Short mmCIF file of C-alpha atoms in Angstrom, two decimals:
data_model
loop_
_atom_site.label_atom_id
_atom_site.label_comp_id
_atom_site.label_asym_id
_atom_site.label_seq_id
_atom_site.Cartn_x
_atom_site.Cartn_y
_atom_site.Cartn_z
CA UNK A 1 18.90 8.19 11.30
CA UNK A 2 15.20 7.88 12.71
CA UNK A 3 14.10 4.93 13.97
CA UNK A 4 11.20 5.16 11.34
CA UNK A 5 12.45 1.83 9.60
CA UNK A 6 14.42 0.20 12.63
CA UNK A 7 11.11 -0.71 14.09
CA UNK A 8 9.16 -0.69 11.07
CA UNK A 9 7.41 -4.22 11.04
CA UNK A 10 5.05 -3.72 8.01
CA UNK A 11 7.36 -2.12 4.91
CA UNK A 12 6.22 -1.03 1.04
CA UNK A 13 9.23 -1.29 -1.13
CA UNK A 14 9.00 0.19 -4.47
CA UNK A 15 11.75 0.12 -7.26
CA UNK A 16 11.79 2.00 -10.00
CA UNK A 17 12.03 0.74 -13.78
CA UNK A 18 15.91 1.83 -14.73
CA UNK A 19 16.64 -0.18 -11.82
CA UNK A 20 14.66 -3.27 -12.25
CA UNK A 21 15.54 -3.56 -16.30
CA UNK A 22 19.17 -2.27 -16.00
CA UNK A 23 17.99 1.81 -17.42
CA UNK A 24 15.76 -0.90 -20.15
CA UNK A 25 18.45 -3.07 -21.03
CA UNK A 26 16.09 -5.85 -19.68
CA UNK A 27 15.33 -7.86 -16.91
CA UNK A 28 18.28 -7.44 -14.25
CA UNK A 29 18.21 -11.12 -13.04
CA UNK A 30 20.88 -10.29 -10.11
CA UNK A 31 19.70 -6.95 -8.70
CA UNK A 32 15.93 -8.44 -8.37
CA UNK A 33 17.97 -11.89 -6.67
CA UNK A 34 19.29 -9.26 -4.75
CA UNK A 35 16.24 -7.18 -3.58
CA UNK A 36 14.40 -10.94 -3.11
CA UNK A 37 17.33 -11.96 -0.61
CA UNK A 38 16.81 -8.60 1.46
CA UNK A 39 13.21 -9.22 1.56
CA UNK A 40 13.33 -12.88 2.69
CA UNK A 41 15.51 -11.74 5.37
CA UNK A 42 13.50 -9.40 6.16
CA UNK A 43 10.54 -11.21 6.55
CA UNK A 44 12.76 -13.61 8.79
CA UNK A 45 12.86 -11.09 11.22
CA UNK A 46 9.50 -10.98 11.62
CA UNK A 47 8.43 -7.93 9.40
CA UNK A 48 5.88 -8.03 6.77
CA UNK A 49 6.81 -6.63 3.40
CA UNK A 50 5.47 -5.78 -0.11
CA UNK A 51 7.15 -5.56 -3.17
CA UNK A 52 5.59 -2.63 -5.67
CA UNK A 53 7.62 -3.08 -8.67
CA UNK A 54 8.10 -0.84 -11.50
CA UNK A 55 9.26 -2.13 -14.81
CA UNK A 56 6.68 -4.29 -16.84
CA UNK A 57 6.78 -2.08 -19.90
CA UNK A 58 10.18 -1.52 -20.01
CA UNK A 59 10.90 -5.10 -20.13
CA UNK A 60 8.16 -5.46 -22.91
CA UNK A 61 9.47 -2.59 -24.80
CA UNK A 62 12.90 -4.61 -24.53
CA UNK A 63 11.25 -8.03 -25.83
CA UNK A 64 9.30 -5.83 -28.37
CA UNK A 65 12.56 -4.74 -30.07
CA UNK A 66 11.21 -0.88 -28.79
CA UNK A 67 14.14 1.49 -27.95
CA UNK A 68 12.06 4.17 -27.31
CA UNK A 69 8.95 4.31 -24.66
CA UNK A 70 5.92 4.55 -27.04
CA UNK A 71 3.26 7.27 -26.78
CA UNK A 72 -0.03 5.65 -28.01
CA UNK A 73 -2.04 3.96 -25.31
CA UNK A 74 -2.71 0.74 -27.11
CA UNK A 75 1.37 0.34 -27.44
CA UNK A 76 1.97 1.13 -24.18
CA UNK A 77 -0.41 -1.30 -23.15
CA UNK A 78 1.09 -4.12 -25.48
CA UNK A 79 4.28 -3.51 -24.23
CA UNK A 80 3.30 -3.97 -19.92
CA UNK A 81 0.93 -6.81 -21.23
CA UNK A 82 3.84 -8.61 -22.90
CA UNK A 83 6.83 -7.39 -19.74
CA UNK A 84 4.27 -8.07 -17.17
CA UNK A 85 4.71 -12.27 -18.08
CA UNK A 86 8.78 -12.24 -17.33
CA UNK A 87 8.63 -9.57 -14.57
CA UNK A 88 6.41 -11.99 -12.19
CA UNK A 89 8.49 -15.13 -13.36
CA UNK A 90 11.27 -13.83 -12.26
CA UNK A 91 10.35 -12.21 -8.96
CA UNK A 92 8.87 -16.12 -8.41
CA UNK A 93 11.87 -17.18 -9.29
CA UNK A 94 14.26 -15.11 -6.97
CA UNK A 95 11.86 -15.13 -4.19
CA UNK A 96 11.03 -19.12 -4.26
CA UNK A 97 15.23 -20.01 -4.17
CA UNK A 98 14.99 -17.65 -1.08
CA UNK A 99 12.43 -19.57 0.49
CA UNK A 100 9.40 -17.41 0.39
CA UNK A 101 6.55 -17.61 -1.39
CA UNK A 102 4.88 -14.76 -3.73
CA UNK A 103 2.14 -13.44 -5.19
CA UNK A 104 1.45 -11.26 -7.85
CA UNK A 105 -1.23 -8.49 -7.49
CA UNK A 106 -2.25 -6.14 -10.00
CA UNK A 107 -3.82 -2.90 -9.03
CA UNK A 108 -5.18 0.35 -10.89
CA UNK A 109 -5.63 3.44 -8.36
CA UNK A 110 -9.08 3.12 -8.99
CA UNK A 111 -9.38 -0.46 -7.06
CA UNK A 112 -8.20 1.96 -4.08
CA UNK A 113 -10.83 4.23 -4.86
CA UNK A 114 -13.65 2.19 -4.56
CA UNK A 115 -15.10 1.10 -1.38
CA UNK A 116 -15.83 -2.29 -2.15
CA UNK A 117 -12.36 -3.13 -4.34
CA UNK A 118 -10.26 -1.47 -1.12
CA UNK A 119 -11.81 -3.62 1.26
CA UNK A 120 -11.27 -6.47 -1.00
CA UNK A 121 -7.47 -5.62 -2.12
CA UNK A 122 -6.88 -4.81 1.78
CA UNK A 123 -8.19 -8.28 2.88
CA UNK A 124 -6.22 -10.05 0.22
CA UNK A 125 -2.98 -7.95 0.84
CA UNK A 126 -3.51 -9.24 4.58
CA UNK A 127 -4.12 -12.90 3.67
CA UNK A 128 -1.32 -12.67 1.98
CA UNK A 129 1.05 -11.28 4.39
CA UNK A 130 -0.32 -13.52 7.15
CA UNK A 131 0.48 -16.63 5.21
CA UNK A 132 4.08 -15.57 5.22
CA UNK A 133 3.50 -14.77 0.97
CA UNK A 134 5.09 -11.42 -0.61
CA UNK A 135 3.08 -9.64 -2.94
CA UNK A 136 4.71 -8.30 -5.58
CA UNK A 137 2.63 -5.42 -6.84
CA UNK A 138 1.99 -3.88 -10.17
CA UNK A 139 -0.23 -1.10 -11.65
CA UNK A 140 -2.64 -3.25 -13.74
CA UNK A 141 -1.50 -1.22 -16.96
CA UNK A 142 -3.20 -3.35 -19.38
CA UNK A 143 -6.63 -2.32 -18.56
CA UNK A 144 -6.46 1.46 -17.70
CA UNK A 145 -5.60 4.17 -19.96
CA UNK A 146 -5.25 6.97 -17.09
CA UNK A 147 -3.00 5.42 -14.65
CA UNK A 148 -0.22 4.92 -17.65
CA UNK A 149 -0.86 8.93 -18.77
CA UNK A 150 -0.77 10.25 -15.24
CA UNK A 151 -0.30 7.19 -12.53
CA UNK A 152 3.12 6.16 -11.89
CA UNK A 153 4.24 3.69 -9.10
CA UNK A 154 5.84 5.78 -6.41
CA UNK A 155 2.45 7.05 -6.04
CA UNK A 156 1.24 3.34 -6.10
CA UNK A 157 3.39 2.16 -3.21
CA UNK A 158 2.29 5.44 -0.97
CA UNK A 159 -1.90 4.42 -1.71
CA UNK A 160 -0.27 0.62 -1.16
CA UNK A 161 1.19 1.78 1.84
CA UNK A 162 -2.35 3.45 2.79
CA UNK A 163 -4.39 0.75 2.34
CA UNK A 164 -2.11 -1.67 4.56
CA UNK A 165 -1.23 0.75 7.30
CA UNK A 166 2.09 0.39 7.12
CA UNK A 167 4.75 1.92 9.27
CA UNK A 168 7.23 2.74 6.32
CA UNK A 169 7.77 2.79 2.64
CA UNK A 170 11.26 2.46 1.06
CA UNK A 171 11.30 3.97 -2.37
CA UNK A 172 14.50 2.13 -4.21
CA UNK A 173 15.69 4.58 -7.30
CA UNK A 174 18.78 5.56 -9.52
CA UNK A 175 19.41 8.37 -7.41
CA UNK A 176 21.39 8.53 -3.40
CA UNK A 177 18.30 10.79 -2.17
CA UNK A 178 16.81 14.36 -2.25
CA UNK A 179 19.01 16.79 -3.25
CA UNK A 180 18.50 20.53 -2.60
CA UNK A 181 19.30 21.18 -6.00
CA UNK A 182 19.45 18.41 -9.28
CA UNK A 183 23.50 17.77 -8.49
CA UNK A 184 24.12 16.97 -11.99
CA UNK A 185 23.85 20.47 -13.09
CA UNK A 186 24.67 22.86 -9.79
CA UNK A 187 27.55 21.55 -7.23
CA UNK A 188 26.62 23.28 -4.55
CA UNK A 189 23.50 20.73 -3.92
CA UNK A 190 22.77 20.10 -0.89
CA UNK A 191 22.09 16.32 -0.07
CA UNK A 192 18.84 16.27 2.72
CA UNK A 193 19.29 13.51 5.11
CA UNK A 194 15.72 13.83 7.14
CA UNK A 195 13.15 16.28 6.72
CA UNK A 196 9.13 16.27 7.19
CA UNK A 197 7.25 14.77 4.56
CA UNK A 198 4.99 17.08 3.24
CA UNK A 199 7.04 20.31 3.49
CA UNK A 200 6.35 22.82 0.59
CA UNK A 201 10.13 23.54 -0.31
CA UNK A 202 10.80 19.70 -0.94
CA UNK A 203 8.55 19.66 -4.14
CA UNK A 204 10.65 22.73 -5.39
CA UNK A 205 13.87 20.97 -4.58
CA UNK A 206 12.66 17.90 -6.70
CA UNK A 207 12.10 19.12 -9.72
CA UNK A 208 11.03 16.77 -12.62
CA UNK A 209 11.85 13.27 -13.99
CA UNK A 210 15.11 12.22 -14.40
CA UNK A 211 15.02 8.85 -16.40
CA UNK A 212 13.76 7.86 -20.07
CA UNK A 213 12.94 5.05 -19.31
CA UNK A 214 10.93 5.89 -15.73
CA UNK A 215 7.56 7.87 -15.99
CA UNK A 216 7.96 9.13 -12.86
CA UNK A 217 11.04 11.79 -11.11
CA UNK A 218 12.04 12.41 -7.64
CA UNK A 219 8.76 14.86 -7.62
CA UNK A 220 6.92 11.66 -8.08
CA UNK A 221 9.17 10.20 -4.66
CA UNK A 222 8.32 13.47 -2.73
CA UNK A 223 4.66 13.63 -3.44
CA UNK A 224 4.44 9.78 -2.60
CA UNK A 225 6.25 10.42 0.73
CA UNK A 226 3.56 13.32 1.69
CA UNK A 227 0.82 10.77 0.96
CA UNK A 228 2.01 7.59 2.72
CA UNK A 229 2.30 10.36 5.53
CA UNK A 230 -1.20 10.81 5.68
CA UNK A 231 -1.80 7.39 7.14
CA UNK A 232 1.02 7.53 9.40
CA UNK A 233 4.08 6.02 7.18
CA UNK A 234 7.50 7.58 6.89
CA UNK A 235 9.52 7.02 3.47
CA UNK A 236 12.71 6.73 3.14
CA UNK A 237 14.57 7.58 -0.88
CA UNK A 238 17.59 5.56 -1.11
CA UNK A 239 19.84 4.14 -4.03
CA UNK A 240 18.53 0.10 -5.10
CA UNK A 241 21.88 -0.42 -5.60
CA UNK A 242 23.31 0.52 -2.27
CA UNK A 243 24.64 -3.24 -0.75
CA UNK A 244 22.06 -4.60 1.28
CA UNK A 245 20.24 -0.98 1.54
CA UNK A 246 17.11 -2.35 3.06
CA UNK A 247 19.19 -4.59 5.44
CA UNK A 248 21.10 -1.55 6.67
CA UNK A 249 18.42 0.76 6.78
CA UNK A 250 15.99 -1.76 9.25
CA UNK A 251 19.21 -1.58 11.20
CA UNK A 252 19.17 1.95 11.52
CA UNK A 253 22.11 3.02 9.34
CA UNK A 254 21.71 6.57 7.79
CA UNK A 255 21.30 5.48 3.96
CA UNK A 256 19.39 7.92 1.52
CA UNK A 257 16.61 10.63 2.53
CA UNK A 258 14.40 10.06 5.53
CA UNK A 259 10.81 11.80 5.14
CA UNK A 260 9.07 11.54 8.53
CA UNK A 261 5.27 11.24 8.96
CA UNK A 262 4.24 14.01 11.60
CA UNK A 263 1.54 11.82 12.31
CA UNK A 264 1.56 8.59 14.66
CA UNK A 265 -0.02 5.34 12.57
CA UNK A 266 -2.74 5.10 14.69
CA UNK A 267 -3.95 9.01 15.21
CA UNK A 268 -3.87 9.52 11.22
CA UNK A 269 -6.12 6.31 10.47
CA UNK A 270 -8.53 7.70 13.48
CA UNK A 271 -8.21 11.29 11.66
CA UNK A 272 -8.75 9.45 8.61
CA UNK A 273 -11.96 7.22 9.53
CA UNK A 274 -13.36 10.10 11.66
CA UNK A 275 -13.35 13.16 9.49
CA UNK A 276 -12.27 12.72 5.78
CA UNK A 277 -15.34 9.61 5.27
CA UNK A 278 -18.77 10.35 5.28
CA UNK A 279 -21.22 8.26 7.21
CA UNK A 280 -23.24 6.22 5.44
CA UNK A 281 -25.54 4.13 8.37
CA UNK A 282 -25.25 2.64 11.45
CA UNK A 283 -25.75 -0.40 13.89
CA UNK A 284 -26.84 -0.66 17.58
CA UNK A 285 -25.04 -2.98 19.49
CA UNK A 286 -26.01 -4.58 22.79
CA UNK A 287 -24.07 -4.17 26.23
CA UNK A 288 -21.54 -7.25 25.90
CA UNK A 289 -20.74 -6.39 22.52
CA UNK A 290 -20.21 -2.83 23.50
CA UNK A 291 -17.76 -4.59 26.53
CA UNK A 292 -15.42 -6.34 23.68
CA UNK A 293 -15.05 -3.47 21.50
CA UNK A 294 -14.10 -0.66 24.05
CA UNK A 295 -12.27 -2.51 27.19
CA UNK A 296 -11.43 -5.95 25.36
CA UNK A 297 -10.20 -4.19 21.69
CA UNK A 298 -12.21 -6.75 19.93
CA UNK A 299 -14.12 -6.57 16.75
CA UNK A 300 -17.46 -6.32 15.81
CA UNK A 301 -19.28 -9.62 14.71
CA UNK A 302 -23.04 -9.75 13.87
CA UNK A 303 -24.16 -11.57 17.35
CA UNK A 304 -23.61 -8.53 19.00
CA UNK A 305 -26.00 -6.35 16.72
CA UNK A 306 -29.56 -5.21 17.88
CA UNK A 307 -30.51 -3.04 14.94
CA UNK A 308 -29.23 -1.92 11.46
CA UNK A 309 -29.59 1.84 10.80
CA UNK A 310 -29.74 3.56 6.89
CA UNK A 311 -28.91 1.93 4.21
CA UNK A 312 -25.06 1.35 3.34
CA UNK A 313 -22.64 -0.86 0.94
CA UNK A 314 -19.31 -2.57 2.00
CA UNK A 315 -17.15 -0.95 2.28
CA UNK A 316 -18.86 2.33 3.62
CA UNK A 317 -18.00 3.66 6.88
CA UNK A 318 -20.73 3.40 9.60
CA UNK A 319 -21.10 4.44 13.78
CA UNK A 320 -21.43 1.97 15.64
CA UNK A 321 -24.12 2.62 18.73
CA UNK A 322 -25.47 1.87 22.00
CA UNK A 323 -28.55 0.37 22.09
CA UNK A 324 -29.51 3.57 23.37
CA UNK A 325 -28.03 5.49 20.56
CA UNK A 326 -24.77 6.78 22.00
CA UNK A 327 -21.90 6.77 19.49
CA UNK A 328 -19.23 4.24 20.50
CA UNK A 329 -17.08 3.74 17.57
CA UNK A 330 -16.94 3.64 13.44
CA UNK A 331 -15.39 2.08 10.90
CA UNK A 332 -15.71 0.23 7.40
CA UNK A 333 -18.41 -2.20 6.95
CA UNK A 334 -17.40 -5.96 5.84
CA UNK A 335 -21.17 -6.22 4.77
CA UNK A 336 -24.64 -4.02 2.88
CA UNK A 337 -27.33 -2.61 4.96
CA UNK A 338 -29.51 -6.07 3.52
CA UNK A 339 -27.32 -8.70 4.68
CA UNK A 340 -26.37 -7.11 8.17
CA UNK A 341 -29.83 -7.05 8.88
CA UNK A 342 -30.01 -10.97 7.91
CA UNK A 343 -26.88 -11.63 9.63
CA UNK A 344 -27.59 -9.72 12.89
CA UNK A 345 -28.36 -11.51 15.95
CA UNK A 346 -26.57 -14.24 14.53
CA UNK A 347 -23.01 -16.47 15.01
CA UNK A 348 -20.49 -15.63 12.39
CA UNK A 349 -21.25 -19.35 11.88
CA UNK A 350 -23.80 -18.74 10.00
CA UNK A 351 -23.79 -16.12 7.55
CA UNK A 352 -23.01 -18.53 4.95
CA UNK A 353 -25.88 -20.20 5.27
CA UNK A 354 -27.56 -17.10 6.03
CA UNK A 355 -26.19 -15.20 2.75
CA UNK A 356 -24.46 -17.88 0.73
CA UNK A 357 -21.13 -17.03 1.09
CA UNK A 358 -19.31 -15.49 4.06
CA UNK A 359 -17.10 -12.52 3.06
CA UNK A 360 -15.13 -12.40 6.42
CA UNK A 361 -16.67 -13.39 10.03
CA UNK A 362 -17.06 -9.75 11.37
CA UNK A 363 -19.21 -6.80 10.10
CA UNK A 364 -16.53 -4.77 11.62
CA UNK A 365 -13.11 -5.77 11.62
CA UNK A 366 -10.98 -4.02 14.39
CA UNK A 367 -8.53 -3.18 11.94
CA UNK A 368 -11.20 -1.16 10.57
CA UNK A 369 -12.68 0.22 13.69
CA UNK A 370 -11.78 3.11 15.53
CA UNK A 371 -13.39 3.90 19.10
CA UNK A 372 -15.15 7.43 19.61
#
């Protein structure tokens, strides 16, 4: 086994709907006690972990009286608007006798599509974790029509995993891992311990979905793993039901399939922010602020700016200059064009008074800052 979860500190966990509602029977009170007890302990060792959990409409299809996922949009939507109400009351439930608090968060893949919303969702997700609070995230299924058609929440957890830079997601499903084959139909499948996220024969070995329940299939689980990659995450496909499977596998047992990012965290968020983001403005900074960010790692607060350059929205990624123009860094702006021009020159003190509220004390967080 890698050591891609034993020294994982920030960890995605998704499970999949057969295994949260028992394959739709409903609610399975003791596997989510289960999963809640892992986590808790999990978070006692220091690591920060989020909870993307599948299974809102299954459990609404169950109170419904449905025995069969429905097809029209407005049903679907009925049924994750009615599940959604006992899935978070029991994840409070489970996670509160453990001792941790939680937090529900509901997300569409368009929140993490917009500059402004991922910046906002990333900020909360971060509060969160830094109060010692697991989020317990859900697609936001009552409000989007696309996401329930195409979306599914393996790919959720990878974009979740994206937008929080974390060093691994654990996808929890019905299955023991990626086979070479679909074992229920040829023998001679091969089971893959560890390969490289992203290879082409993977999605061949995958095939489709395997549950009636699910929307998604270990294709889904493979094409997550290659985009958590992207940001510098490995994934690991195991069986939820495996005893203490997240316990073991932060321990370094070999449990499920291992798909390793070829990318180190910190190179693919510098790929990411460098070349795949178009710049939108920039600031000039003067000499001390130019001191914090490159020797002292700091980040960028709206004292040390001299000069605001285009016009740009939060969110958007801008260079960050010399006063005599030489490129220094970039990353995502906590604040428009307008207000850092109000704001510059100032202490973070004052941009409330300045702009009547105070999104966060930097224009540049170094989280969101990568050095040229």
């Amino acid at each position: 086994m890698s050591e891609a979860l034993r020294t994982a500190r920030r960890i995605v966990v998704k499970v999949g709907s057969s295994l949260v509602t028992n394959e739709g029977r409903g609610i399975d009170a003791g596997a989510i006690d289960n999963w809640c007890r892992q986590l808790a302990a999990l978070a006692s060792q220091g690591r920060e972990v989020v909870m993307v959990s599948s299974g809102a409409i299954a459990e609404g299809m169950k109170r419904l009286g449905w025995s069969t996922r429905p097809k029209e949009l407005p049903e679907l939507q009925a049924a994750a608007a009615v599940g959604q109400m006992g899935l978070a009351q029991m994840y409070e439930q489970k996670l509160s006798a453990h001792g941790m608090g939680s937090a529900q968060v509901l997300l569409t893949h368009a929140d993490l599509a917009d500059r402004e919303r991922y910046l906002n969702a990333r900020s909360t997700l971060l509060t969160l974790l830094g109060l010692k609070v697991i989020p317990v995230i859900n697609e936001n299924d009552t409000v989007v029509n696309d996401e329930i058609k195409f979306g599914d929440n393996d790919t959720l957890g990878a974009l979740v995993a994206n937008l929080i830079e974390a060093d691994a997601l654990v996808i929890l499903t019905d299955q023991r891992g990626l086979y070479s084959a679909d074992p229920r139909k040829d023998p001679a499948a091969r089971f893959i311990d560890e390969a490289q996220a992203g290879e082409a024969e993977l999605e061949t070995m995958a095939g489709g979905a395997g549950s009636s329940i699910g929307k998604g299939g270990m294709i889904t689980k493979v094409l997550a793993a290659k985009r958590a990659a992207g940001s510098g995450a490995s994934t690991v496909i195991a069986w939820g039901r495996e005893p203490d499977v997240l316990l073991r596998l932060v321990s370094g047992e070999p449990i499920g399939t291992v798909l390793l990012a070829g990318t180190p965290k910190l190179a693919a968020r510098k790929q990411w922010m460098a070349d795949h983001l178009q710049l939108r403005g920039a600031v000039r900074i003067d000499d001390g602020a130019v001191i914090k960010l490159r020797d002292e790692g700091k980040s960028l607060l709206p004292i040390g700016v001299v000069e605001v350059e285009g016009e740009f929205h939060r969110g958007d990624v801008i260079a960050v200059r010399t006063s005599e123009g030489a490129e220094v860094a970039r990353g995502l702006a906590n604040y428009s064009s307008a207000e850092a021009r109000l704001i510059a020159r100032k202490p973070s003190s004052q941009i409330e008074g300045l702009l009547g509220y105070a999104s966060e004390p930097e224009l540049i967080h170094r989280d969101n800052l990568v050095l040229a």
